[in-house]
Amino acid sequence: MSLLGRDLAMDLGGARTRIYVRGKGIVLDEPSAVTIDGRTGKVIGYGADATGDETCWPVSGGLPADGELTRRMVKHFLSKVHRRRPLARPRLVMALPDDSTPIERATLRDVAYEAEARQIRLIPHSLAAALGAGLPVRDYVGGMVIDIGRDSARIAVLSGGEAVATTTVPNGGRTVDRAIARLVEHEHGRTLDEHEAEAAKHHACGNPSHRDVTVRARDPETGQEHEVRLPVERIREAAGPAIESIVWAAMETVQRCPAELTADLGERGAVLVGGGALLAGLAQRLRESLGMPVRRAERPLECVALGLGTCVDDLGLRARLRRRR
């Protein structure tokens, strides 16, 4: 451990932030949320303590959507990890979206430095996800990662530790949640909040034996809550358009790869990571369309954090992968 603080990895996701400590593993896993007092404008809760109607989500697509709130949230999470060492300034490894711009990269660095990190290393998101999923990224054979997060889905084909082709789709878990909310509004005339929609999604996708899901929705005129029963099949139908957009993007990404790499993919296939990897029927739909094996990672929600942790445990890994090219 450094005298100035532990080496850390932070997976700054739109839905959750996870922190990996060298030698310890993942020590923090909390919502990427901030609650603001509507009367005073002051922050009154971060992460697990962020509750209520005034809760906002300052991270989108792995990048700060609100730089100031993201900085304050990151600083809060780092202080929790170093709660016994308030002056600690860690070296920090973070994931950078593969299609990010120089301005976005600079913004992410600024957030980390302003949150008291003394050094930051940015690792391509696709590489972190592949490492966390256990793909042999050191080899020159092809591997495909499909990461479905809260705000978007990222698709990448890697070879020799580098992304050969990438695609980002602006459809993620929240797209499905909104589709479920629209379903309740159109068919039942009720309003479903984001939390209930997400819970319905997880219930429908988590257990294939469930035939229906019960949610609590509000009457828009009276404000009273009522129970609404949703057939699981209707929930899956609502999720269909988002799933199809991911399938088509994955097919297009493969088409942009060299023929020899496509042959490798046909043998090794793709791995699903992120919260959207839990969507029922997604892996099968991708297998049918891509004509290759598709599997869910063993720990899909934690893959990026674990991959970044691999880089924390071996700070020279990224440089060695680059030298091999």
Short mmCIF file of N, CA and C in Angstrom, two decimals, residues 60-181:
data_model
loop_
_atom_site.label_atom_id
_atom_site.label_comp_id
_atom_site.label_asym_id
_atom_site.label_seq_id
_atom_site.Cartn_x
_atom_site.Cartn_y
_atom_site.Cartn_z
N SER A 60 -23.60 9.32 -17.07
CA SER A 60 -24.29 8.71 -18.19
C SER A 60 -23.27 8.13 -19.16
N GLY A 61 -23.45 6.86 -19.49
CA GLY A 61 -22.54 6.23 -20.44
C GLY A 61 -21.10 6.17 -19.96
N GLY A 62 -20.89 6.10 -18.64
CA GLY A 62 -19.53 6.01 -18.11
C GLY A 62 -18.81 7.33 -18.02
N LEU A 63 -19.51 8.43 -18.29
CA LEU A 63 -18.90 9.75 -18.27
C LEU A 63 -19.75 10.71 -17.43
N PRO A 64 -19.14 11.75 -16.88
CA PRO A 64 -19.91 12.70 -16.09
C PRO A 64 -20.90 13.48 -16.95
N ALA A 65 -22.17 13.40 -16.62
CA ALA A 65 -23.16 14.25 -17.27
C ALA A 65 -23.28 15.57 -16.53
N ASP A 66 -23.07 15.52 -15.22
CA ASP A 66 -22.99 16.71 -14.37
C ASP A 66 -21.65 16.64 -13.67
N GLY A 67 -20.69 17.42 -14.16
CA GLY A 67 -19.32 17.32 -13.65
C GLY A 67 -19.19 17.61 -12.17
N GLU A 68 -19.88 18.64 -11.67
CA GLU A 68 -19.76 19.01 -10.26
C GLU A 68 -20.36 17.95 -9.35
N LEU A 69 -21.55 17.45 -9.68
CA LEU A 69 -22.16 16.42 -8.83
C LEU A 69 -21.37 15.12 -8.90
N THR A 70 -20.83 14.80 -10.09
CA THR A 70 -20.02 13.59 -10.21
C THR A 70 -18.77 13.71 -9.35
N ARG A 71 -18.12 14.87 -9.39
CA ARG A 71 -16.91 15.07 -8.58
C ARG A 71 -17.21 14.89 -7.09
N ARG A 72 -18.30 15.47 -6.64
CA ARG A 72 -18.64 15.38 -5.23
C ARG A 72 -19.00 13.95 -4.84
N MET A 73 -19.69 13.26 -5.74
CA MET A 73 -20.04 11.87 -5.46
C MET A 73 -18.80 10.98 -5.41
N VAL A 74 -17.90 11.15 -6.38
CA VAL A 74 -16.66 10.37 -6.41
C VAL A 74 -15.83 10.64 -5.16
N LYS A 75 -15.73 11.90 -4.77
CA LYS A 75 -14.98 12.25 -3.56
C LYS A 75 -15.59 11.59 -2.33
N HIS A 76 -16.93 11.56 -2.27
CA HIS A 76 -17.61 10.91 -1.15
C HIS A 76 -17.29 9.41 -1.11
N PHE A 77 -17.35 8.76 -2.28
CA PHE A 77 -17.07 7.32 -2.31
C PHE A 77 -15.62 7.03 -1.93
N LEU A 78 -14.69 7.84 -2.42
CA LEU A 78 -13.28 7.63 -2.07
C LEU A 78 -13.05 7.84 -0.58
N SER A 79 -13.74 8.80 0.01
CA SER A 79 -13.57 9.03 1.44
C SER A 79 -14.13 7.87 2.25
N LYS A 80 -15.18 7.20 1.74
CA LYS A 80 -15.71 6.03 2.44
C LYS A 80 -14.71 4.88 2.43
N VAL A 81 -14.04 4.72 1.29
CA VAL A 81 -13.05 3.65 1.20
C VAL A 81 -11.86 3.94 2.09
N HIS A 82 -11.48 5.22 2.19
CA HIS A 82 -10.34 5.63 3.01
C HIS A 82 -10.81 6.30 4.30
N ARG A 83 -11.89 5.77 4.88
CA ARG A 83 -12.52 6.45 6.02
C ARG A 83 -11.58 6.62 7.22
N ARG A 84 -10.59 5.77 7.33
CA ARG A 84 -9.65 5.91 8.44
C ARG A 84 -8.43 6.74 8.07
N ARG A 85 -8.39 7.15 6.81
CA ARG A 85 -7.25 7.94 6.35
C ARG A 85 -7.79 9.08 5.50
N PRO A 86 -8.35 10.10 6.13
CA PRO A 86 -9.06 11.15 5.39
C PRO A 86 -8.19 11.93 4.42
N LEU A 87 -6.86 11.92 4.59
CA LEU A 87 -5.99 12.69 3.70
C LEU A 87 -5.39 11.82 2.59
N ALA A 88 -5.84 10.56 2.49
CA ALA A 88 -5.28 9.66 1.49
C ALA A 88 -5.60 10.15 0.08
N ARG A 89 -4.62 10.05 -0.80
CA ARG A 89 -4.81 10.41 -2.21
C ARG A 89 -4.37 9.22 -3.05
N PRO A 90 -5.31 8.42 -3.51
CA PRO A 90 -4.97 7.17 -4.18
C PRO A 90 -4.57 7.33 -5.64
N ARG A 91 -3.85 6.35 -6.13
CA ARG A 91 -3.73 6.18 -7.58
C ARG A 91 -4.99 5.48 -8.03
N LEU A 92 -5.57 5.97 -9.12
CA LEU A 92 -6.90 5.52 -9.51
C LEU A 92 -6.91 5.04 -10.95
N VAL A 93 -7.48 3.86 -11.18
CA VAL A 93 -7.68 3.31 -12.52
C VAL A 93 -9.17 3.39 -12.83
N MET A 94 -9.53 3.96 -13.98
CA MET A 94 -10.93 4.09 -14.36
C MET A 94 -11.13 3.65 -15.81
N ALA A 95 -12.37 3.31 -16.13
CA ALA A 95 -12.70 2.89 -17.50
C ALA A 95 -13.07 4.11 -18.34
N LEU A 96 -12.61 4.11 -19.56
CA LEU A 96 -12.91 5.19 -20.51
C LEU A 96 -13.68 4.60 -21.68
N PRO A 97 -14.88 5.11 -21.99
CA PRO A 97 -15.62 4.60 -23.15
C PRO A 97 -14.77 4.63 -24.42
N ASP A 98 -14.84 3.59 -25.21
CA ASP A 98 -13.98 3.46 -26.38
C ASP A 98 -14.18 4.58 -27.40
N ASP A 99 -15.40 5.11 -27.47
CA ASP A 99 -15.68 6.15 -28.46
C ASP A 99 -15.67 7.55 -27.86
N SER A 100 -15.01 7.73 -26.73
CA SER A 100 -15.01 9.03 -26.06
C SER A 100 -14.16 10.05 -26.84
N THR A 101 -14.48 11.32 -26.66
CA THR A 101 -13.75 12.40 -27.31
C THR A 101 -12.64 12.90 -26.39
N PRO A 102 -11.66 13.64 -26.93
CA PRO A 102 -10.62 14.22 -26.06
C PRO A 102 -11.19 15.09 -24.94
N ILE A 103 -12.27 15.81 -25.22
CA ILE A 103 -12.89 16.65 -24.18
C ILE A 103 -13.47 15.77 -23.08
N GLU A 104 -14.12 14.68 -23.46
CA GLU A 104 -14.70 13.77 -22.46
C GLU A 104 -13.61 13.11 -21.62
N ARG A 105 -12.50 12.76 -22.27
CA ARG A 105 -11.39 12.17 -21.52
C ARG A 105 -10.84 13.18 -20.51
N ALA A 106 -10.71 14.42 -20.94
CA ALA A 106 -10.20 15.46 -20.05
C ALA A 106 -11.16 15.69 -18.89
N THR A 107 -12.45 15.65 -19.17
CA THR A 107 -13.45 15.85 -18.12
C THR A 107 -13.37 14.75 -17.07
N LEU A 108 -13.21 13.51 -17.52
CA LEU A 108 -13.10 12.39 -16.58
C LEU A 108 -11.85 12.52 -15.72
N ARG A 109 -10.75 12.90 -16.33
CA ARG A 109 -9.52 13.13 -15.57
C ARG A 109 -9.71 14.25 -14.54
N ASP A 110 -10.33 15.32 -14.96
CA ASP A 110 -10.53 16.45 -14.05
C ASP A 110 -11.37 16.05 -12.85
N VAL A 111 -12.42 15.27 -13.09
CA VAL A 111 -13.27 14.82 -11.98
C VAL A 111 -12.46 14.02 -10.98
N ALA A 112 -11.61 13.11 -11.49
CA ALA A 112 -10.81 12.28 -10.60
C ALA A 112 -9.80 13.10 -9.81
N TYR A 113 -9.10 14.01 -10.48
CA TYR A 113 -8.10 14.82 -9.79
C TYR A 113 -8.75 15.75 -8.77
N GLU A 114 -9.89 16.34 -9.13
CA GLU A 114 -10.57 17.23 -8.20
C GLU A 114 -11.16 16.49 -7.02
N ALA A 115 -11.34 15.16 -7.16
CA ALA A 115 -11.81 14.33 -6.05
C ALA A 115 -10.64 13.81 -5.22
N GLU A 116 -9.45 14.36 -5.45
CA GLU A 116 -8.26 14.09 -4.64
C GLU A 116 -7.49 12.84 -5.05
N ALA A 117 -7.72 12.31 -6.25
CA ALA A 117 -6.83 11.25 -6.75
C ALA A 117 -5.50 11.90 -7.12
N ARG A 118 -4.40 11.23 -6.81
CA ARG A 118 -3.10 11.85 -7.13
C ARG A 118 -2.59 11.42 -8.50
N GLN A 119 -3.12 10.32 -9.02
CA GLN A 119 -2.73 9.85 -10.35
C GLN A 119 -3.88 9.05 -10.91
N ILE A 120 -4.12 9.15 -12.22
CA ILE A 120 -5.21 8.40 -12.83
C ILE A 120 -4.73 7.72 -14.10
N ARG A 121 -5.16 6.50 -14.27
CA ARG A 121 -4.91 5.75 -15.50
C ARG A 121 -6.25 5.38 -16.09
N LEU A 122 -6.44 5.67 -17.38
CA LEU A 122 -7.68 5.38 -18.06
C LEU A 122 -7.50 4.14 -18.94
N ILE A 123 -8.38 3.17 -18.74
CA ILE A 123 -8.34 1.90 -19.47
C ILE A 123 -9.57 1.83 -20.37
N PRO A 124 -9.43 1.45 -21.64
CA PRO A 124 -10.60 1.32 -22.50
C PRO A 124 -11.66 0.43 -21.87
N HIS A 125 -12.88 0.89 -21.91
CA HIS A 125 -13.98 0.16 -21.28
C HIS A 125 -14.09 -1.27 -21.78
N SER A 126 -13.94 -1.45 -23.09
CA SER A 126 -14.07 -2.80 -23.65
C SER A 126 -12.99 -3.73 -23.12
N LEU A 127 -11.77 -3.22 -22.94
CA LEU A 127 -10.69 -4.03 -22.41
C LEU A 127 -10.97 -4.41 -20.96
N ALA A 128 -11.45 -3.46 -20.17
CA ALA A 128 -11.77 -3.76 -18.77
C ALA A 128 -12.86 -4.82 -18.68
N ALA A 129 -13.90 -4.69 -19.51
CA ALA A 129 -14.99 -5.67 -19.48
C ALA A 129 -14.49 -7.05 -19.90
N ALA A 130 -13.64 -7.09 -20.92
CA ALA A 130 -13.10 -8.38 -21.39
C ALA A 130 -12.23 -9.03 -20.33
N LEU A 131 -11.39 -8.26 -19.68
CA LEU A 131 -10.55 -8.80 -18.61
C LEU A 131 -11.41 -9.34 -17.48
N GLY A 132 -12.44 -8.58 -17.10
CA GLY A 132 -13.30 -9.03 -16.01
C GLY A 132 -14.12 -10.25 -16.36
N ALA A 133 -14.40 -10.44 -17.65
CA ALA A 133 -15.16 -11.61 -18.09
C ALA A 133 -14.27 -12.83 -18.33
N GLY A 134 -12.97 -12.64 -18.18
CA GLY A 134 -12.05 -13.76 -18.34
C GLY A 134 -11.66 -14.07 -19.77
N LEU A 135 -11.85 -13.12 -20.70
CA LEU A 135 -11.43 -13.37 -22.08
C LEU A 135 -9.91 -13.32 -22.19
N PRO A 136 -9.32 -14.10 -23.08
CA PRO A 136 -7.86 -14.12 -23.24
C PRO A 136 -7.38 -12.93 -24.06
N VAL A 137 -7.45 -11.74 -23.50
CA VAL A 137 -7.16 -10.52 -24.26
C VAL A 137 -5.71 -10.42 -24.68
N ARG A 138 -4.82 -11.17 -24.07
CA ARG A 138 -3.41 -11.12 -24.45
C ARG A 138 -3.17 -11.82 -25.78
N ASP A 139 -4.12 -12.67 -26.20
CA ASP A 139 -3.98 -13.39 -27.47
C ASP A 139 -4.44 -12.48 -28.62
N TYR A 140 -4.03 -12.84 -29.82
CA TYR A 140 -4.43 -12.07 -30.99
C TYR A 140 -5.70 -12.59 -31.63
N VAL A 141 -6.26 -13.67 -31.06
CA VAL A 141 -7.54 -14.16 -31.57
C VAL A 141 -8.64 -13.21 -31.15
N GLY A 142 -9.77 -13.28 -31.84
CA GLY A 142 -10.85 -12.34 -31.58
C GLY A 142 -11.74 -12.74 -30.43
N GLY A 143 -12.28 -11.74 -29.78
CA GLY A 143 -13.27 -11.93 -28.73
C GLY A 143 -14.25 -10.76 -28.77
N MET A 144 -15.49 -11.01 -28.39
CA MET A 144 -16.52 -9.99 -28.48
C MET A 144 -17.16 -9.78 -27.11
N VAL A 145 -17.33 -8.52 -26.74
CA VAL A 145 -17.96 -8.16 -25.46
C VAL A 145 -19.17 -7.29 -25.75
N ILE A 146 -20.30 -7.65 -25.16
CA ILE A 146 -21.53 -6.86 -25.28
C ILE A 146 -21.91 -6.46 -23.87
N ASP A 147 -21.75 -5.17 -23.57
CA ASP A 147 -21.99 -4.64 -22.23
C ASP A 147 -23.24 -3.77 -22.26
N ILE A 148 -24.28 -4.19 -21.54
CA ILE A 148 -25.55 -3.47 -21.54
C ILE A 148 -25.72 -2.80 -20.18
N GLY A 149 -25.57 -1.49 -20.18
CA GLY A 149 -25.67 -0.73 -18.94
C GLY A 149 -26.99 -0.02 -18.80
N ARG A 150 -27.02 0.98 -17.92
CA ARG A 150 -28.26 1.70 -17.63
C ARG A 150 -28.70 2.56 -18.81
N ASP A 151 -27.74 3.25 -19.43
CA ASP A 151 -28.08 4.22 -20.46
C ASP A 151 -27.76 3.76 -21.88
N SER A 152 -26.90 2.78 -22.02
CA SER A 152 -26.47 2.40 -23.37
C SER A 152 -25.93 0.98 -23.36
N ALA A 153 -25.77 0.46 -24.56
CA ALA A 153 -25.12 -0.84 -24.76
C ALA A 153 -23.85 -0.61 -25.57
N ARG A 154 -22.75 -1.19 -25.11
CA ARG A 154 -21.47 -1.04 -25.80
C ARG A 154 -21.06 -2.41 -26.35
N ILE A 155 -20.72 -2.42 -27.61
CA ILE A 155 -20.32 -3.66 -28.28
C ILE A 155 -18.91 -3.47 -28.80
N ALA A 156 -18.04 -4.43 -28.55
CA ALA A 156 -16.65 -4.32 -28.98
C ALA A 156 -16.10 -5.68 -29.36
N VAL A 157 -15.33 -5.70 -30.44
CA VAL A 157 -14.56 -6.87 -30.84
C VAL A 157 -13.10 -6.55 -30.57
N LEU A 158 -12.44 -7.41 -29.81
CA LEU A 158 -11.06 -7.18 -29.42
C LEU A 158 -10.13 -8.23 -30.01
N SER A 159 -8.91 -7.79 -30.25
CA SER A 159 -7.86 -8.71 -30.70
C SER A 159 -6.53 -8.15 -30.23
N GLY A 160 -5.73 -8.98 -29.59
CA GLY A 160 -4.44 -8.53 -29.12
C GLY A 160 -4.50 -7.40 -28.10
N GLY A 161 -5.56 -7.38 -27.29
CA GLY A 161 -5.68 -6.36 -26.26
C GLY A 161 -6.19 -5.02 -26.73
N GLU A 162 -6.62 -4.93 -28.00
CA GLU A 162 -7.13 -3.66 -28.54
C GLU A 162 -8.50 -3.89 -29.18
N ALA A 163 -9.33 -2.86 -29.15
CA ALA A 163 -10.64 -2.92 -29.80
C ALA A 163 -10.47 -2.72 -31.30
N VAL A 164 -10.94 -3.67 -32.08
CA VAL A 164 -10.86 -3.60 -33.54
C VAL A 164 -12.10 -2.91 -34.11
N ALA A 165 -13.25 -3.17 -33.50
CA ALA A 165 -14.50 -2.54 -33.94
C ALA A 165 -15.37 -2.32 -32.72
N THR A 166 -15.99 -1.15 -32.63
CA THR A 166 -16.86 -0.84 -31.49
C THR A 166 -18.13 -0.15 -31.99
N THR A 167 -19.19 -0.33 -31.22
CA THR A 167 -20.47 0.33 -31.50
C THR A 167 -21.13 0.64 -30.17
N THR A 168 -21.74 1.81 -30.08
CA THR A 168 -22.52 2.18 -28.90
C THR A 168 -23.97 2.39 -29.31
N VAL A 169 -24.88 1.76 -28.58
CA VAL A 169 -26.31 1.87 -28.86
C VAL A 169 -26.96 2.63 -27.70
N PRO A 170 -27.72 3.69 -27.98
CA PRO A 170 -28.32 4.47 -26.90
C PRO A 170 -29.54 3.81 -26.28
N ASN A 171 -29.46 2.51 -26.09
CA ASN A 171 -30.53 1.75 -25.45
C ASN A 171 -29.91 0.87 -24.38
N GLY A 172 -30.40 0.99 -23.16
CA GLY A 172 -29.90 0.16 -22.07
C GLY A 172 -31.03 -0.24 -21.16
N GLY A 173 -30.70 -0.51 -19.91
CA GLY A 173 -31.71 -0.95 -18.97
C GLY A 173 -32.81 0.07 -18.75
N ARG A 174 -32.46 1.36 -18.76
CA ARG A 174 -33.48 2.38 -18.54
C ARG A 174 -34.46 2.45 -19.71
N THR A 175 -34.01 2.12 -20.92
CA THR A 175 -34.92 2.08 -22.07
C THR A 175 -36.01 1.05 -21.84
N VAL A 176 -35.61 -0.11 -21.30
CA VAL A 176 -36.59 -1.16 -21.01
C VAL A 176 -37.52 -0.71 -19.89
N ASP A 177 -36.97 -0.07 -18.85
CA ASP A 177 -37.81 0.42 -17.75
C ASP A 177 -38.88 1.38 -18.26
N ARG A 178 -38.49 2.28 -19.14
CA ARG A 178 -39.45 3.25 -19.68
C ARG A 178 -40.51 2.56 -20.54
N ALA A 179 -40.10 1.51 -21.26
CA ALA A 179 -41.07 0.78 -22.07
C ALA A 179 -42.10 0.09 -21.18
N ILE A 180 -41.67 -0.43 -20.04
CA ILE A 180 -42.60 -1.06 -19.09
C ILE A 180 -43.54 -0.01 -18.51
N ALA A 181 -43.00 1.17 -18.18
CA ALA A 181 -43.85 2.25 -17.67
C ALA A 181 -44.90 2.66 -18.69
#
